[in-house]
mmCIF file of C-alpha atoms in Angstrom:
data_model
loop_
_atom_site.group_PDB
_atom_site.id
_atom_site.type_symbol
_atom_site.label_atom_id
_atom_site.label_comp_id
_atom_site.label_asym_id
_atom_site.label_seq_id
_atom_site.Cartn_x
_atom_site.Cartn_y
_atom_site.Cartn_z
ATOM 1 C CA UNK E 5 227.728 157.492 207.788
ATOM 2 C CA UNK E 6 229.661 158.614 204.868
ATOM 3 C CA UNK E 7 232.959 157.815 206.433
ATOM 4 C CA UNK E 8 231.881 154.129 206.180
ATOM 5 C CA UNK E 9 232.000 154.390 202.505
ATOM 6 C CA UNK E 10 235.744 155.298 202.175
ATOM 7 C CA UNK E 11 236.584 151.881 200.905
ATOM 8 C CA UNK E 12 233.763 151.982 198.033
ATOM 9 C CA UNK E 13 234.801 153.085 194.622
ATOM 10 C CA UNK E 14 233.290 156.743 194.024
ATOM 11 C CA UNK E 15 231.453 155.525 190.908
ATOM 12 C CA UNK E 16 229.435 153.002 193.017
ATOM 13 C CA UNK E 17 228.578 155.923 195.462
ATOM 14 C CA UNK E 18 227.497 158.074 192.819
ATOM 15 C CA UNK E 19 225.223 155.359 191.396
ATOM 16 C CA UNK E 20 223.818 154.641 194.843
ATOM 17 C CA UNK E 21 223.033 158.291 195.307
ATOM 18 C CA UNK E 22 221.250 158.505 191.885
ATOM 19 C CA UNK E 23 219.258 155.473 192.591
ATOM 20 C CA UNK E 24 218.238 156.827 196.167
ATOM 21 C CA UNK E 25 217.129 160.221 194.600
ATOM 22 C CA UNK E 26 215.007 158.534 191.962
ATOM 23 C CA UNK E 27 213.336 156.444 194.705
ATOM 24 C CA UNK E 28 212.924 159.462 196.833
ATOM 25 C CA UNK E 29 211.286 161.315 193.948
ATOM 26 C CA UNK E 30 209.075 158.418 193.358
ATOM 27 C CA UNK E 31 210.534 158.327 189.701
ATOM 28 C CA UNK E 32 211.422 154.663 190.099
ATOM 29 C CA UNK E 33 210.635 151.934 192.725
ATOM 30 C CA UNK E 34 212.074 148.486 192.739
ATOM 31 C CA UNK E 35 209.985 145.373 193.641
ATOM 32 C CA UNK E 36 208.845 144.991 197.045
ATOM 33 C CA UNK E 37 211.456 142.308 198.137
ATOM 34 C CA UNK E 38 214.159 144.849 197.178
ATOM 35 C CA UNK E 39 212.476 147.461 199.386
ATOM 36 C CA UNK E 40 211.877 145.066 202.190
ATOM 37 C CA UNK E 41 215.028 142.906 201.927
ATOM 38 C CA UNK E 42 217.783 145.083 200.870
ATOM 39 C CA UNK E 43 220.460 145.097 203.701
ATOM 40 C CA UNK E 44 219.013 142.037 205.387
ATOM 41 C CA UNK E 45 219.986 138.588 205.245
ATOM 42 C CA UNK E 46 219.742 136.455 203.090
ATOM 43 C CA UNK E 47 219.668 139.477 200.584
ATOM 44 C CA UNK E 48 216.858 137.677 198.541
ATOM 45 C CA UNK E 49 215.890 140.518 196.235
ATOM 46 C CA UNK E 50 213.954 138.701 193.550
ATOM 47 C CA UNK E 51 210.260 138.601 193.945
ATOM 48 C CA UNK E 52 209.349 135.714 191.749
ATOM 49 C CA UNK E 53 210.823 132.123 191.297
ATOM 50 C CA UNK E 54 209.683 129.001 189.303
ATOM 51 C CA UNK E 55 210.577 125.592 190.566
ATOM 52 C CA UNK E 56 210.087 122.472 188.717
ATOM 53 C CA UNK E 57 208.333 119.316 189.958
ATOM 54 C CA UNK E 58 208.714 115.873 188.513
ATOM 55 C CA UNK E 59 206.615 112.880 189.177
ATOM 56 C CA UNK E 60 208.366 111.354 192.015
ATOM 57 C CA UNK E 61 208.242 111.924 195.921
ATOM 58 C CA UNK E 62 211.877 112.760 195.766
ATOM 59 C CA UNK E 63 211.353 115.492 193.429
ATOM 60 C CA UNK E 64 208.159 116.672 194.869
ATOM 61 C CA UNK E 65 209.602 117.217 198.414
ATOM 62 C CA UNK E 66 213.059 118.512 197.161
ATOM 63 C CA UNK E 67 211.095 121.168 195.524
ATOM 64 C CA UNK E 68 209.056 121.811 198.653
ATOM 65 C CA UNK E 69 212.297 122.202 200.628
ATOM 66 C CA UNK E 70 213.508 124.658 198.041
ATOM 67 C CA UNK E 71 210.358 126.686 198.086
ATOM 68 C CA UNK E 72 210.374 126.897 201.860
ATOM 69 C CA UNK E 73 213.725 128.499 201.835
ATOM 70 C CA UNK E 74 212.654 131.002 199.167
ATOM 71 C CA UNK E 75 209.312 131.718 201.045
ATOM 72 C CA UNK E 76 211.355 132.181 204.336
ATOM 73 C CA UNK E 77 213.386 134.902 202.446
ATOM 74 C CA UNK E 78 210.178 136.723 201.127
ATOM 75 C CA UNK E 79 209.934 135.344 197.653
ATOM 76 C CA UNK E 80 207.032 134.038 195.873
ATOM 77 C CA UNK E 81 207.217 130.701 193.911
ATOM 78 C CA UNK E 82 205.595 129.278 191.082
ATOM 79 C CA UNK E 83 204.988 125.680 190.346
ATOM 80 C CA UNK E 84 203.404 123.607 187.406
ATOM 81 C CA UNK E 85 202.010 120.439 188.825
ATOM 82 C CA UNK E 86 201.261 119.066 185.471
ATOM 83 C CA UNK E 87 203.832 116.167 185.496
ATOM 84 C CA UNK E 88 202.339 114.637 188.770
ATOM 85 C CA UNK E 89 200.278 111.498 187.855
ATOM 86 C CA UNK E 90 196.441 111.709 188.520
ATOM 87 C CA UNK E 91 194.516 110.586 191.612
ATOM 88 C CA UNK E 92 194.129 106.776 191.707
ATOM 89 C CA UNK E 93 196.717 106.069 189.204
ATOM 90 C CA UNK E 94 199.039 103.359 189.917
ATOM 91 C CA UNK E 95 202.277 103.594 192.148
ATOM 92 C CA UNK E 96 204.436 100.513 191.263
ATOM 93 C CA UNK E 97 206.963 101.075 193.896
ATOM 94 C CA UNK E 98 204.474 100.736 196.662
ATOM 95 C CA UNK E 99 201.641 98.853 194.879
ATOM 96 C CA UNK E 100 199.399 101.650 195.866
ATOM 97 C CA UNK E 101 197.557 104.434 194.204
ATOM 98 C CA UNK E 102 198.460 108.017 193.700
ATOM 99 C CA UNK E 103 196.877 110.898 195.572
ATOM 100 C CA UNK E 104 197.042 113.457 192.752
ATOM 101 C CA UNK E 105 198.470 116.817 192.333
ATOM 102 C CA UNK E 106 195.927 118.733 194.376
ATOM 103 C CA UNK E 107 196.717 116.776 197.461
ATOM 104 C CA UNK E 108 200.431 117.798 196.992
ATOM 105 C CA UNK E 109 199.386 121.460 196.604
ATOM 106 C CA UNK E 110 197.731 121.213 200.124
ATOM 107 C CA UNK E 111 201.043 119.989 201.556
ATOM 108 C CA UNK E 112 202.734 122.908 199.885
ATOM 109 C CA UNK E 113 200.019 125.282 201.121
ATOM 110 C CA UNK E 114 200.406 123.934 204.566
ATOM 111 C CA UNK E 115 204.402 124.441 204.579
ATOM 112 C CA UNK E 116 203.984 128.070 203.259
ATOM 113 C CA UNK E 117 201.695 128.789 206.054
ATOM 114 C CA UNK E 118 204.157 127.470 208.582
ATOM 115 C CA UNK E 119 206.982 129.376 207.007
ATOM 116 C CA UNK E 120 205.297 132.689 206.813
ATOM 117 C CA UNK E 121 205.031 132.807 210.583
ATOM 118 C CA UNK E 122 208.820 133.115 210.821
ATOM 119 C CA UNK E 123 209.536 135.317 207.780
ATOM 120 C CA UNK E 124 209.618 139.091 207.561
ATOM 121 C CA UNK E 125 207.447 139.131 204.427
ATOM 122 C CA UNK E 126 204.635 136.558 203.589
ATOM 123 C CA UNK E 127 205.467 134.232 200.678
ATOM 124 C CA UNK E 128 203.016 133.317 198.120
ATOM 125 C CA UNK E 129 202.580 130.347 195.736
ATOM 126 C CA UNK E 130 201.282 130.120 192.115
ATOM 127 C CA UNK E 131 200.018 126.828 191.047
ATOM 128 C CA UNK E 132 199.337 125.756 187.408
ATOM 129 C CA UNK E 133 197.806 122.656 185.998
ATOM 130 C CA UNK E 134 197.510 122.091 182.220
ATOM 131 C CA UNK E 135 193.988 121.704 180.817
ATOM 132 C CA UNK E 136 194.868 118.362 179.702
ATOM 133 C CA UNK E 137 195.409 116.852 183.137
ATOM 134 C CA UNK E 138 193.065 114.304 184.215
ATOM 135 C CA UNK E 139 192.540 116.021 187.716
ATOM 136 C CA UNK E 140 191.802 119.405 186.160
ATOM 137 C CA UNK E 141 188.156 119.526 187.341
ATOM 138 C CA UNK E 142 189.285 119.028 191.055
ATOM 139 C CA UNK E 143 191.866 121.747 190.409
ATOM 140 C CA UNK E 144 189.605 124.263 188.996
ATOM 141 C CA UNK E 145 186.800 123.801 191.722
ATOM 142 C CA UNK E 146 189.148 123.467 194.671
ATOM 143 C CA UNK E 147 188.709 126.951 195.984
ATOM 144 C CA UNK E 148 184.986 126.966 196.056
ATOM 145 C CA UNK E 149 185.693 125.431 199.507
ATOM 146 C CA UNK E 150 186.487 128.372 201.694
ATOM 147 C CA UNK E 151 189.743 128.219 203.437
ATOM 148 C CA UNK E 152 191.586 125.790 200.992
ATOM 149 C CA UNK E 153 194.939 126.637 199.433
ATOM 150 C CA UNK E 154 194.936 130.227 200.944
ATOM 151 C CA UNK E 155 198.531 130.753 200.056
ATOM 152 C CA UNK E 156 198.117 129.860 196.486
ATOM 153 C CA UNK E 157 196.955 131.689 193.250
ATOM 154 C CA UNK E 158 195.752 129.071 190.776
ATOM 155 C CA UNK E 159 195.831 129.105 186.997
ATOM 156 C CA UNK E 160 194.724 126.612 184.318
ATOM 157 C CA UNK E 161 197.213 126.356 181.463
ATOM 158 C CA UNK E 162 195.181 126.839 178.443
ATOM 159 C CA UNK E 163 196.108 125.836 174.763
ATOM 160 C CA UNK E 164 194.769 127.254 171.507
ATOM 161 C CA UNK E 165 193.712 123.810 170.670
ATOM 162 C CA UNK E 166 191.337 123.796 173.781
ATOM 163 C CA UNK E 167 189.923 127.147 173.008
ATOM 164 C CA UNK E 168 189.218 125.948 169.425
ATOM 165 C CA UNK E 169 187.464 122.818 170.902
ATOM 166 C CA UNK E 170 185.433 125.381 173.115
ATOM 167 C CA UNK E 171 184.382 127.380 170.131
ATOM 168 C CA UNK E 172 183.497 124.456 168.120
ATOM 169 C CA UNK E 173 181.826 122.329 170.917
ATOM 170 C CA UNK E 174 184.151 119.465 170.607
ATOM 171 C CA UNK E 175 185.336 116.658 172.954
ATOM 172 C CA UNK E 176 188.469 117.167 174.919
ATOM 173 C CA UNK E 177 191.016 114.533 175.855
ATOM 174 C CA UNK E 178 192.441 114.510 179.444
ATOM 175 C CA UNK E 179 195.799 112.718 179.230
ATOM 176 C CA UNK E 180 197.615 110.852 181.822
ATOM 177 C CA UNK E 181 201.151 112.509 182.034
ATOM 178 C CA UNK E 182 202.830 109.310 183.214
ATOM 179 C CA UNK E 183 201.561 107.065 180.366
ATOM 180 C CA UNK E 184 200.807 109.860 177.693
ATOM 181 C CA UNK E 185 197.409 107.755 177.200
ATOM 182 C CA UNK E 186 193.979 109.336 177.082
ATOM 183 C CA UNK E 187 192.516 109.002 180.427
ATOM 184 C CA UNK E 188 189.011 110.068 179.601
ATOM 185 C CA UNK E 189 187.317 112.611 177.309
ATOM 186 C CA UNK E 190 185.023 115.487 178.353
ATOM 187 C CA UNK E 191 183.108 118.218 176.663
ATOM 188 C CA UNK E 192 185.501 121.200 176.190
ATOM 189 C CA UNK E 193 182.643 123.756 176.840
ATOM 190 C CA UNK E 194 181.734 122.021 180.040
ATOM 191 C CA UNK E 195 185.328 122.373 181.362
ATOM 192 C CA UNK E 196 185.303 125.986 180.182
ATOM 193 C CA UNK E 197 182.050 126.696 181.900
ATOM 194 C CA UNK E 198 183.397 125.173 185.102
ATOM 195 C CA UNK E 199 186.429 127.627 184.895
ATOM 196 C CA UNK E 200 184.194 130.527 184.373
ATOM 197 C CA UNK E 201 181.791 129.615 187.227
ATOM 198 C CA UNK E 202 184.726 128.889 189.631
ATOM 199 C CA UNK E 203 186.235 132.151 188.783
ATOM 200 C CA UNK E 204 183.030 133.963 189.426
ATOM 201 C CA UNK E 205 182.545 132.113 192.707
ATOM 202 C CA UNK E 206 185.994 132.383 194.265
ATOM 203 C CA UNK E 207 188.059 134.564 192.034
ATOM 204 C CA UNK E 208 189.953 131.400 191.015
ATOM 205 C CA UNK E 209 191.379 129.968 188.785
ATOM 206 C CA UNK E 210 192.833 132.487 186.308
ATOM 207 C CA UNK E 211 194.027 131.069 182.972
ATOM 208 C CA UNK E 212 197.669 131.137 181.402
ATOM 209 C CA UNK E 213 197.728 130.940 177.664
#
């Protein structure tokens, strides 16, 4: 009702009317979180967030907590899992071995699946792994198995150096992000072909240059 706006400056009311008219005429539409979330709590109107993940359990699960709250409000969250040490790498604090980034992505996926049951708008995740990571083949092919990471879109972080190696049919070094040492070497074209074949099979992964 207009009488509820008596305490609002006229300039703001005029802008609100102009904005509403533009939307009504389909001359401009904001992102879907604005359309779905304006006037609701928690007033989360941004569509996309990027949350950092470092190579520690504290960071991994702190980011998961942040992402859960963002998903609850209807936002999508992007992550680079490139800092997480590869599968079977050493964990000195527990004298055990690491499970690798893909395993933690499955934890994030399960959390998103739970959160979307109670949110008014389904959240979604974007997962990126650099093409230098030792677990890159597992990441590329993970969605060949139906029903895995269904709340994620996946992309491989591609560099100019990698594309040059593909073009020239050169070897490509996979580097442990914890030690910065070369973990092993693969044929760049084999890795590129795996990306293409997996994208053909499942629509995943995409690539980010």
